[in-house]
mmCIF file of C-alpha atoms and ligand atoms in Angstrom:
data_model
loop_
_atom_site.group_PDB
_atom_site.id
_atom_site.type_symbol
_atom_site.label_atom_id
_atom_site.label_comp_id
_atom_site.label_asym_id
_atom_site.label_seq_id
_atom_site.Cartn_x
_atom_site.Cartn_y
_atom_site.Cartn_z
ATOM 1 C CA MET A 1 155.184 127.370 32.308
ATOM 2 C CA GLN A 2 156.175 126.278 35.821
ATOM 3 C CA HIS A 3 153.906 127.835 38.436
ATOM 4 C CA LYS A 4 154.698 128.330 42.099
ATOM 5 C CA GLN A 5 152.574 126.473 44.611
ATOM 6 C CA THR A 6 149.817 128.670 45.967
ATOM 7 C CA SER A 7 149.244 128.809 49.696
ATOM 8 C CA LEU A 8 145.595 129.685 49.108
ATOM 9 C CA ILE A 9 143.639 126.469 49.542
ATOM 10 C CA ASP A 10 139.887 126.580 50.080
ATOM 11 C CA PRO A 11 137.818 124.303 52.361
ATOM 12 C CA PHE A 12 137.246 121.914 49.436
ATOM 13 C CA GLY A 13 140.976 121.455 48.819
ATOM 14 C CA ARG A 14 141.025 123.612 45.685
ATOM 15 C CA ARG A 15 144.170 125.632 45.039
ATOM 16 C CA ILE A 16 143.420 129.253 44.191
ATOM 17 C CA GLU A 17 146.049 130.413 41.734
ATOM 18 C CA TYR A 18 144.158 132.716 39.416
ATOM 19 C CA LEU A 19 142.650 136.173 39.901
ATOM 20 C CA ARG A 20 140.255 137.785 37.454
ATOM 21 C CA LEU A 21 140.485 141.498 37.797
ATOM 22 C CA SER A 22 137.690 143.739 36.581
ATOM 23 C CA VAL A 23 139.177 147.161 35.903
ATOM 24 C CA THR A 24 135.849 148.772 35.001
ATOM 25 C CA ASP A 25 132.168 147.836 34.948
ATOM 26 C CA LYS A 26 131.604 150.039 31.882
ATOM 27 C CA CYS A 27 131.448 148.656 28.382
ATOM 28 C CA ASN A 28 131.346 150.087 24.870
ATOM 29 C CA LEU A 29 129.023 147.274 23.737
ATOM 30 C CA ARG A 30 125.632 146.124 25.046
ATOM 31 C CA CYS A 31 125.494 142.362 24.516
ATOM 32 C CA PHE A 32 121.868 141.576 25.308
ATOM 33 C CA TYR A 33 122.751 138.588 27.528
ATOM 34 C CA CYS A 34 125.282 140.601 29.549
ATOM 35 C CA MET A 35 124.092 144.168 30.130
ATOM 36 C CA PRO A 36 120.520 145.404 29.636
ATOM 37 C CA ASN A 37 119.967 148.198 27.122
ATOM 38 C CA GLY A 38 119.790 151.564 28.849
ATOM 39 C CA PHE A 39 121.626 150.230 31.918
ATOM 40 C CA LYS A 40 123.102 153.162 33.863
ATOM 41 C CA ASP A 41 123.774 151.828 37.323
ATOM 42 C CA PHE A 42 127.573 151.978 37.053
ATOM 43 C CA GLU A 43 129.989 152.207 39.948
ATOM 44 C CA GLN A 44 130.884 155.763 41.054
ATOM 45 C CA PRO A 45 134.404 156.768 39.903
ATOM 46 C CA GLU A 46 135.436 157.482 43.516
ATOM 47 C CA HIS A 47 134.728 153.814 44.244
ATOM 48 C CA TRP A 48 137.001 152.553 41.466
ATOM 49 C CA LEU A 49 140.168 151.059 42.818
ATOM 50 C CA THR A 50 143.114 153.160 41.693
ATOM 51 C CA PHE A 51 145.992 151.512 39.829
ATOM 52 C CA SER A 52 148.061 151.660 42.983
ATOM 53 C CA GLU A 53 145.278 150.001 45.035
ATOM 54 C CA ILE A 54 144.887 147.285 42.398
ATOM 55 C CA THR A 55 148.643 146.714 42.396
ATOM 56 C CA GLN A 56 148.649 146.521 46.200
ATOM 57 C CA ILE A 57 145.998 143.770 46.097
ATOM 58 C CA VAL A 58 147.626 141.844 43.266
ATOM 59 C CA LYS A 59 150.979 142.040 45.083
ATOM 60 C CA ALA A 60 149.387 140.448 48.165
ATOM 61 C CA PHE A 61 147.832 137.711 45.997
ATOM 62 C CA THR A 62 151.114 136.975 44.242
ATOM 63 C CA GLU A 63 152.918 136.744 47.580
ATOM 64 C CA LEU A 64 150.344 134.126 48.530
ATOM 65 C CA GLY A 65 151.159 132.178 45.374
ATOM 66 C CA VAL A 66 148.676 133.456 42.779
ATOM 67 C CA SER A 67 150.721 133.655 39.614
ATOM 68 C CA ARG A 68 148.110 134.387 36.982
ATOM 69 C CA VAL A 69 145.905 137.425 36.560
ATOM 70 C CA ARG A 70 143.404 138.309 33.848
ATOM 71 C CA LEU A 71 142.287 141.864 33.140
ATOM 72 C CA THR A 72 138.600 141.949 32.373
ATOM 73 C CA GLY A 73 135.467 144.044 32.894
ATOM 74 C CA GLY A 74 133.094 145.496 31.663
ATOM 75 C CA GLU A 75 135.439 146.278 28.818
ATOM 76 C CA PRO A 76 138.970 146.658 30.193
ATOM 77 C CA LEU A 77 140.198 148.775 27.273
ATOM 78 C CA VAL A 78 137.770 151.592 28.113
ATOM 79 C CA ARG A 79 139.654 152.206 31.373
ATOM 80 C CA LYS A 80 142.179 154.968 30.624
ATOM 81 C CA ASN A 81 145.879 154.012 30.477
ATOM 82 C CA ILE A 82 145.231 150.337 31.036
ATOM 83 C CA SER A 83 148.658 149.440 29.629
ATOM 84 C CA THR A 84 150.217 151.470 32.473
ATOM 85 C CA LEU A 85 148.410 149.198 34.940
ATOM 86 C CA ALA A 86 149.546 146.168 32.945
ATOM 87 C CA GLN A 87 153.146 147.391 33.251
ATOM 88 C CA GLN A 88 152.801 147.844 37.018
ATOM 89 C CA LEU A 89 151.395 144.343 37.392
ATOM 90 C CA THR A 90 153.917 142.552 35.194
ATOM 91 C CA ALA A 91 156.680 144.215 37.247
ATOM 92 C CA LEU A 92 155.509 142.230 40.312
ATOM 93 C CA PRO A 93 158.010 139.411 40.830
ATOM 94 C CA GLY A 94 155.377 136.717 41.521
ATOM 95 C CA LEU A 95 153.230 137.361 38.465
ATOM 96 C CA ASP A 96 154.012 134.897 35.654
ATOM 97 C CA ASP A 97 151.062 135.453 33.395
ATOM 98 C CA LEU A 98 148.966 138.560 32.726
ATOM 99 C CA SER A 99 146.170 138.019 30.220
ATOM 100 C CA LEU A 100 143.286 140.110 28.904
ATOM 101 C CA SER A 101 139.646 139.521 27.945
ATOM 102 C CA THR A 102 138.339 142.144 25.535
ATOM 103 C CA ASN A 103 135.652 142.774 22.955
ATOM 104 C CA ALA A 104 138.498 144.145 20.761
ATOM 105 C CA ILE A 105 136.631 147.310 19.745
ATOM 106 C CA LEU A 106 139.607 149.394 20.932
ATOM 107 C CA LEU A 107 142.301 146.781 20.374
ATOM 108 C CA ASP A 108 143.503 148.093 17.025
ATOM 109 C CA LYS A 109 145.051 151.163 18.676
ATOM 110 C CA GLN A 110 146.122 149.523 21.929
ATOM 111 C CA SER A 111 147.554 146.124 21.028
ATOM 112 C CA ASN A 112 151.202 147.165 20.611
ATOM 113 C CA LYS A 113 151.208 149.021 23.929
ATOM 114 C CA LEU A 114 149.580 146.093 25.723
ATOM 115 C CA TYR A 115 152.034 143.647 24.204
ATOM 116 C CA ASP A 116 154.975 145.852 25.199
ATOM 117 C CA ALA A 117 153.538 146.131 28.731
ATOM 118 C CA GLY A 118 153.844 142.351 29.073
ATOM 119 C CA VAL A 119 150.256 141.159 28.504
ATOM 120 C CA SER A 120 150.927 137.644 27.310
ATOM 121 C CA ARG A 121 147.611 136.264 26.141
ATOM 122 C CA ILE A 122 144.403 137.710 24.756
ATOM 123 C CA ASN A 123 140.817 136.424 24.593
ATOM 124 C CA VAL A 124 138.430 138.210 22.253
ATOM 125 C CA SER A 125 134.658 137.882 22.506
ATOM 126 C CA LEU A 126 133.091 137.334 19.100
ATOM 127 C CA ASP A 127 129.695 135.686 18.802
ATOM 128 C CA THR A 128 129.111 136.118 15.073
ATOM 129 C CA LEU A 129 130.897 137.031 11.844
ATOM 130 C CA ASN A 130 127.768 138.584 10.376
ATOM 131 C CA PRO A 131 127.702 142.410 10.747
ATOM 132 C CA GLU A 132 123.880 142.620 11.075
ATOM 133 C CA ARG A 133 123.775 139.901 13.684
ATOM 134 C CA PHE A 134 126.722 141.484 15.477
ATOM 135 C CA LYS A 135 124.751 144.711 15.651
ATOM 136 C CA ALA A 136 121.663 142.878 16.930
ATOM 137 C CA ILE A 137 123.602 141.008 19.638
ATOM 138 C CA THR A 138 125.994 143.747 20.792
ATOM 139 C CA GLY A 139 124.590 147.053 19.518
ATOM 140 C CA GLY A 140 127.989 147.756 17.908
ATOM 141 C CA LYS A 141 129.975 147.358 14.691
ATOM 142 C CA LEU A 142 131.857 144.210 13.708
ATOM 143 C CA GLN A 143 134.666 145.773 11.658
ATOM 144 C CA PRO A 144 136.594 147.365 14.564
ATOM 145 C CA VAL A 145 136.634 143.940 16.254
ATOM 146 C CA LEU A 146 138.109 142.303 13.159
ATOM 147 C CA ASP A 147 140.647 145.138 12.867
ATOM 148 C CA GLY A 148 141.503 144.717 16.547
ATOM 149 C CA LEU A 149 142.021 140.994 16.120
ATOM 150 C CA MET A 150 144.365 141.470 13.173
ATOM 151 C CA ALA A 151 146.302 144.162 15.062
ATOM 152 C CA ALA A 152 146.706 141.791 18.014
ATOM 153 C CA LYS A 153 148.019 139.082 15.727
ATOM 154 C CA GLN A 154 150.406 141.585 14.146
ATOM 155 C CA ALA A 155 151.591 142.742 17.574
ATOM 156 C CA GLY A 156 152.630 139.174 18.340
ATOM 157 C CA PHE A 157 149.935 137.883 20.721
ATOM 158 C CA SER A 158 149.753 134.115 20.691
ATOM 159 C CA PRO A 159 147.558 132.302 21.316
ATOM 160 C CA ILE A 160 144.565 134.490 20.538
ATOM 161 C CA LYS A 161 141.370 132.855 21.724
ATOM 162 C CA ILE A 162 137.929 133.677 20.353
ATOM 163 C CA ASN A 163 135.150 133.413 22.945
ATOM 164 C CA MET A 164 131.839 132.692 21.276
ATOM 165 C CA VAL A 165 128.688 132.479 23.394
ATOM 166 C CA ALA A 166 126.446 129.850 21.786
ATOM 167 C CA MET A 167 122.882 131.102 21.403
ATOM 168 C CA LYS A 168 119.757 129.476 20.084
ATOM 169 C CA GLY A 169 118.153 131.631 17.404
ATOM 170 C CA ARG A 170 121.168 133.969 17.236
ATOM 171 C CA ASN A 171 124.285 132.147 16.047
ATOM 172 C CA GLU A 172 123.577 128.419 16.203
ATOM 173 C CA ASP A 173 124.168 128.092 12.442
ATOM 174 C CA GLU A 174 127.587 129.776 12.626
ATOM 175 C CA PHE A 175 129.775 127.335 14.545
ATOM 176 C CA GLU A 176 131.328 125.843 11.422
ATOM 177 C CA ASN A 177 131.938 129.325 9.949
ATOM 178 C CA MET A 178 133.695 130.322 13.151
ATOM 179 C CA VAL A 179 135.803 127.144 13.058
ATOM 180 C CA GLU A 180 136.868 128.015 9.497
ATOM 181 C CA PHE A 181 137.640 131.627 10.494
ATOM 182 C CA CYS A 182 139.820 130.398 13.371
ATOM 183 C CA LEU A 183 141.565 127.866 11.127
ATOM 184 C CA GLN A 184 142.286 130.619 8.624
ATOM 185 C CA HIS A 185 143.783 132.977 11.226
ATOM 186 C CA ASP A 186 145.334 130.489 13.617
ATOM 187 C CA PHE A 187 143.034 131.469 16.483
ATOM 188 C CA THR A 188 141.757 129.127 19.189
ATOM 189 C CA LEU A 189 137.977 128.847 19.487
ATOM 190 C CA ARG A 190 136.094 128.592 22.767
ATOM 191 C CA LEU A 191 132.369 128.045 22.856
ATOM 192 C CA ILE A 192 130.511 129.159 25.987
ATOM 193 C CA GLU A 193 127.085 128.322 27.402
ATOM 194 C CA THR A 194 124.911 131.262 28.480
ATOM 195 C CA MET A 195 124.639 131.734 32.240
ATOM 196 C CA PRO A 196 121.767 133.395 34.138
ATOM 197 C CA MET A 197 123.260 136.563 35.650
ATOM 198 C CA GLY A 198 121.254 139.449 37.098
ATOM 199 C CA SER A 199 118.520 141.148 35.099
ATOM 200 C CA THR A 200 119.664 139.559 31.828
ATOM 201 C CA SER A 201 118.976 136.044 33.199
ATOM 202 C CA ASP A 202 115.760 135.441 31.302
ATOM 203 C CA GLU A 203 117.264 136.551 27.993
ATOM 204 C CA ALA A 204 120.354 134.397 28.549
ATOM 205 C CA SER A 205 118.277 131.353 29.499
ATOM 206 C CA LYS A 206 115.927 131.788 26.539
ATOM 207 C CA HIS A 207 118.838 131.382 24.123
ATOM 208 C CA TYR A 208 120.687 128.645 26.031
ATOM 209 C CA ILE A 209 122.176 125.780 24.016
ATOM 210 C CA ASP A 210 123.679 122.687 25.646
ATOM 211 C CA LEU A 211 127.187 122.538 24.162
ATOM 212 C CA GLN A 212 127.239 118.742 24.228
ATOM 213 C CA SER A 213 124.981 118.869 21.150
ATOM 214 C CA VAL A 214 127.220 121.438 19.436
ATOM 215 C CA LYS A 215 130.251 119.244 20.055
ATOM 216 C CA GLN A 216 128.420 116.349 18.444
ATOM 217 C CA GLN A 217 127.416 118.518 15.472
ATOM 218 C CA LEU A 218 131.041 119.602 14.922
ATOM 219 C CA ALA A 219 132.309 116.033 15.401
ATOM 220 C CA ASN A 220 130.146 114.996 12.437
ATOM 221 C CA ARG A 221 132.071 117.409 10.233
ATOM 222 C CA TYR A 222 135.612 117.369 11.715
ATOM 223 C CA THR A 223 137.786 114.636 13.216
ATOM 224 C CA PHE A 224 138.646 115.486 16.804
ATOM 225 C CA ILE A 225 141.664 114.371 18.762
ATOM 226 C CA PRO A 226 142.180 115.255 22.457
ATOM 227 C CA GLY A 227 143.508 118.800 22.850
ATOM 228 C CA VAL A 228 145.132 120.779 25.634
ATOM 229 C CA MET A 229 145.801 124.475 26.089
ATOM 230 C CA PRO A 230 147.930 126.323 28.613
ATOM 231 C CA GLY A 231 145.999 128.666 30.900
ATOM 232 C CA GLY A 232 144.341 126.547 33.570
ATOM 233 C CA GLY A 233 140.825 127.662 32.635
ATOM 234 C CA PRO A 234 137.603 125.684 32.650
ATOM 235 C CA ALA A 235 137.453 124.868 28.921
ATOM 236 C CA ARG A 236 137.678 121.243 27.849
ATOM 237 C CA TYR A 237 139.580 121.130 24.569
ATOM 238 C CA VAL A 238 139.582 119.027 21.464
ATOM 239 C CA GLN A 239 141.861 119.550 18.480
ATOM 240 C CA ILE A 240 140.914 119.127 14.837
ATOM 241 C CA LYS A 241 143.079 116.395 13.388
ATOM 242 C CA ASN A 242 145.884 117.540 11.064
ATOM 243 C CA THR A 243 145.444 121.189 12.109
ATOM 244 C CA ASN A 244 146.586 123.391 14.985
ATOM 245 C CA LEU A 245 143.015 124.398 15.775
ATOM 246 C CA ARG A 246 141.817 123.717 19.278
ATOM 247 C CA ILE A 247 138.205 124.124 20.278
ATOM 248 C CA GLY A 248 137.354 124.611 23.933
ATOM 249 C CA PHE A 249 133.912 123.941 25.408
ATOM 250 C CA ILE A 250 132.971 125.956 28.493
ATOM 251 C CA THR A 251 129.915 124.256 29.963
ATOM 252 C CA PRO A 252 128.991 125.863 33.302
ATOM 253 C CA ILE A 253 125.396 124.678 32.938
ATOM 254 C CA SER A 254 125.424 121.278 31.230
ATOM 255 C CA GLN A 255 128.579 119.984 32.926
ATOM 256 C CA HIS A 256 129.804 122.256 35.660
ATOM 257 C CA PHE A 257 133.490 122.378 36.546
ATOM 258 C CA CYS A 258 133.295 123.762 40.084
ATOM 259 C CA ALA A 259 135.380 120.907 41.535
ATOM 260 C CA SER A 260 138.411 122.241 39.686
ATOM 261 C CA CYS A 261 137.702 125.971 40.222
ATOM 262 C CA ASN A 262 141.010 127.738 40.840
ATOM 263 C CA ARG A 263 139.929 131.376 40.792
ATOM 264 C CA VAL A 264 138.414 134.356 42.532
ATOM 265 C CA ARG A 265 137.304 137.688 41.089
ATOM 266 C CA LEU A 266 137.963 141.263 42.102
ATOM 267 C CA SER A 267 135.511 143.882 40.869
ATOM 268 C CA VAL A 268 136.388 147.493 40.090
ATOM 269 C CA ASN A 269 135.033 148.692 43.457
ATOM 270 C CA GLY A 270 137.281 146.332 45.400
ATOM 271 C CA THR A 271 134.761 143.568 46.130
ATOM 272 C CA LEU A 272 136.372 140.152 46.162
ATOM 273 C CA HIS A 273 133.814 137.698 44.737
ATOM 274 C CA LEU A 274 134.490 134.136 45.741
ATOM 275 C CA CYS A 275 132.253 132.499 43.123
ATOM 276 C CA LEU A 276 130.729 133.775 39.877
ATOM 277 C CA GLY A 277 127.462 132.027 40.688
ATOM 278 C CA GLN A 278 127.079 132.857 44.397
ATOM 279 C CA ASN A 279 126.901 136.030 46.463
ATOM 280 C CA ASP A 280 129.783 135.332 48.894
ATOM 281 C CA LYS A 281 132.152 138.318 48.934
ATOM 282 C CA VAL A 282 134.620 140.348 50.961
ATOM 283 C CA GLU A 283 134.950 144.147 50.632
ATOM 284 C CA LEU A 284 138.614 145.115 50.284
ATOM 285 C CA ARG A 285 138.260 148.816 49.359
ATOM 286 C CA PRO A 286 137.400 150.107 52.849
ATOM 287 C CA LEU A 287 140.355 148.211 54.265
ATOM 288 C CA LEU A 288 142.735 149.657 51.697
ATOM 289 C CA ARG A 289 141.441 153.170 52.303
ATOM 290 C CA GLN A 290 141.920 152.716 56.056
ATOM 291 C CA GLY A 291 145.596 151.962 55.336
ATOM 292 C CA ILE A 292 145.713 148.179 55.848
ATOM 293 C CA SER A 293 149.253 146.777 55.801
ATOM 294 C CA ASN A 294 150.416 144.196 53.280
ATOM 295 C CA ALA A 295 150.600 141.527 56.011
ATOM 296 C CA GLU A 296 147.062 142.281 57.223
ATOM 297 C CA LEU A 297 145.748 142.268 53.678
ATOM 298 C CA LYS A 298 147.214 138.806 53.118
ATOM 299 C CA THR A 299 145.496 137.585 56.303
ATOM 300 C CA VAL A 300 142.163 138.978 55.053
ATOM 301 C CA ILE A 301 142.647 137.199 51.707
ATOM 302 C CA ILE A 302 143.500 133.890 53.405
ATOM 303 C CA HIS A 303 140.298 134.171 55.493
ATOM 304 C CA ALA A 304 138.265 135.143 52.431
ATOM 305 C CA ILE A 305 139.348 132.016 50.563
ATOM 306 C CA LYS A 306 137.983 129.949 53.446
ATOM 307 C CA GLN A 307 134.531 131.297 52.511
ATOM 308 C CA LYS A 308 134.679 130.115 48.898
ATOM 309 C CA PRO A 309 131.462 128.201 48.182
ATOM 310 C CA GLU A 310 131.603 124.665 46.866
ATOM 311 C CA LYS A 311 129.700 125.335 43.662
ATOM 312 C CA HIS A 312 127.406 127.625 41.756
ATOM 313 C CA GLU A 313 123.662 126.940 41.652
ATOM 314 C CA PHE A 314 122.804 128.343 38.234
ATOM 315 C CA ASN A 315 120.558 125.352 37.574
ATOM 316 C CA GLU A 316 118.905 125.074 40.999
ATOM 317 C CA LYS A 317 118.513 128.811 41.700
ATOM 318 C CA PRO A 318 118.886 130.742 38.438
ATOM 319 C CA GLU A 319 117.474 133.889 40.083
ATOM 320 C CA GLN A 320 120.054 133.886 42.874
ATOM 321 C CA VAL A 321 122.825 136.004 41.349
ATOM 322 C CA VAL A 322 121.550 139.548 41.042
ATOM 323 C CA ARG A 323 124.856 140.942 39.719
ATOM 324 C CA LEU A 324 125.422 141.310 36.008
ATOM 325 C CA MET A 325 128.467 139.599 34.510
ATOM 326 C CA SER A 326 129.872 143.058 33.722
ATOM 327 C CA MET A 327 129.832 143.957 37.443
ATOM 328 C CA THR A 328 131.589 140.839 38.670
ATOM 329 C CA GLY A 329 134.135 140.707 35.886
ATOM 330 C CA GLY A 330 133.364 138.017 33.329
HETATM 331 N N1 SAM B 401 134.423 142.972 27.637
HETATM 332 C C1 SAM B 401 135.291 141.843 27.734
HETATM 333 C C2 SAM B 401 134.935 140.806 26.706
HETATM 334 O O1 SAM B 401 134.059 141.066 25.882
HETATM 335 O O2 SAM B 401 135.558 139.733 26.696
HETATM 336 C C3 SAM B 401 135.382 141.212 29.102
HETATM 337 C C4 SAM B 401 134.152 141.092 29.927
HETATM 338 S S1 SAM B 401 132.856 140.091 29.252
HETATM 339 C C5 SAM B 401 131.667 140.234 30.562
HETATM 340 C C6 SAM B 401 133.544 138.478 29.433
HETATM 341 C C7 SAM B 401 132.821 137.355 28.756
HETATM 342 O O3 SAM B 401 131.622 137.099 29.450
HETATM 343 C C8 SAM B 401 132.448 137.591 27.316
HETATM 344 O O4 SAM B 401 132.988 136.551 26.521
HETATM 345 C C9 SAM B 401 130.945 137.533 27.319
HETATM 346 O O5 SAM B 401 130.443 137.017 26.133
HETATM 347 C C10 SAM B 401 130.676 136.635 28.508
HETATM 348 N N2 SAM B 401 129.344 136.764 29.095
HETATM 349 C C11 SAM B 401 128.727 137.866 29.564
HETATM 350 N N3 SAM B 401 127.508 137.575 30.055
HETATM 351 C C12 SAM B 401 127.355 136.243 29.913
HETATM 352 C C13 SAM B 401 126.307 135.327 30.225
HETATM 353 N N4 SAM B 401 125.184 135.723 30.800
HETATM 354 N N5 SAM B 401 126.504 134.022 29.939
HETATM 355 C C14 SAM B 401 127.659 133.602 29.362
HETATM 356 N N6 SAM B 401 128.674 134.414 29.036
HETATM 357 C C15 SAM B 401 128.524 135.718 29.296
#
């Protein structure tokens, strides 16, 4: 896919061409490393950006050259009529690629609508194929996720990427099973290191696994050749020889990729977060509700990008980010 040049360039020369859009901070699962059990401190509905406010912001970003947007959350499919928002966004002339990150619990019923609305790519979080472990990690049931995945495949989504957070003592013996599952269904696998975010930091850190060792473990069983995937994300891919299976390694802790960061994040309340692992932000909601013009909004965004920090400090200051992943938009 040929992307337009973005005019959003941060002080470190990085081109910002990707917006991750959290459409809700609510979730129908409770992954222990993401949202603490019993957590209730959700954003007030009157603070949620409306679909028309979201579209106004995305329009400004696309006019500045951002061509890719990902719907995320919380769990994006719990926001009502999300495919209507998807339709509004894909109608924007500058948007080339609208993708979705989901836990797939509600995907079975929604995948056709999302596909028809122009969502082009889907990532599904799945840390284990064992129903008891799934329950222990997420508090929910595995079967709806598997049904959702099959419905997405049926609807025509391709590629479908499985995001698996690697966790000591939770799923470290399942990487090969997950590889086989992805081979069987023609999914792409992405392994992710746990990151310390908000009040789940200690839990996430306790289960951290350095993915370099997992890569080595898998290389003992499979023959890897270099792999690439469209999408411009942070994963470094290998491909298993003589198969279509690509495995991506997302290593924010053991080998950070900040130098090639091309993204910013918008949370459901209209906060523009400039880095997942820092607190730099700009509040867009008050400006929208005061009737900011499209031209003024673009100026605010250009200035915001100038505040993008150089890198996260998850290793140096793991306590620094007090937001949960579900608030920022993972
Ligand atoms: N609900 C959607 C989903 O499940 O994909 C989108 C939001 S979820 C916050 C996005 C991703 O962030 C998931 O793959 C989840 O596993 C990951 N995640 C959440 N907290 C994390 C943490 N502390 N460290 C690493 N990954 C995390």
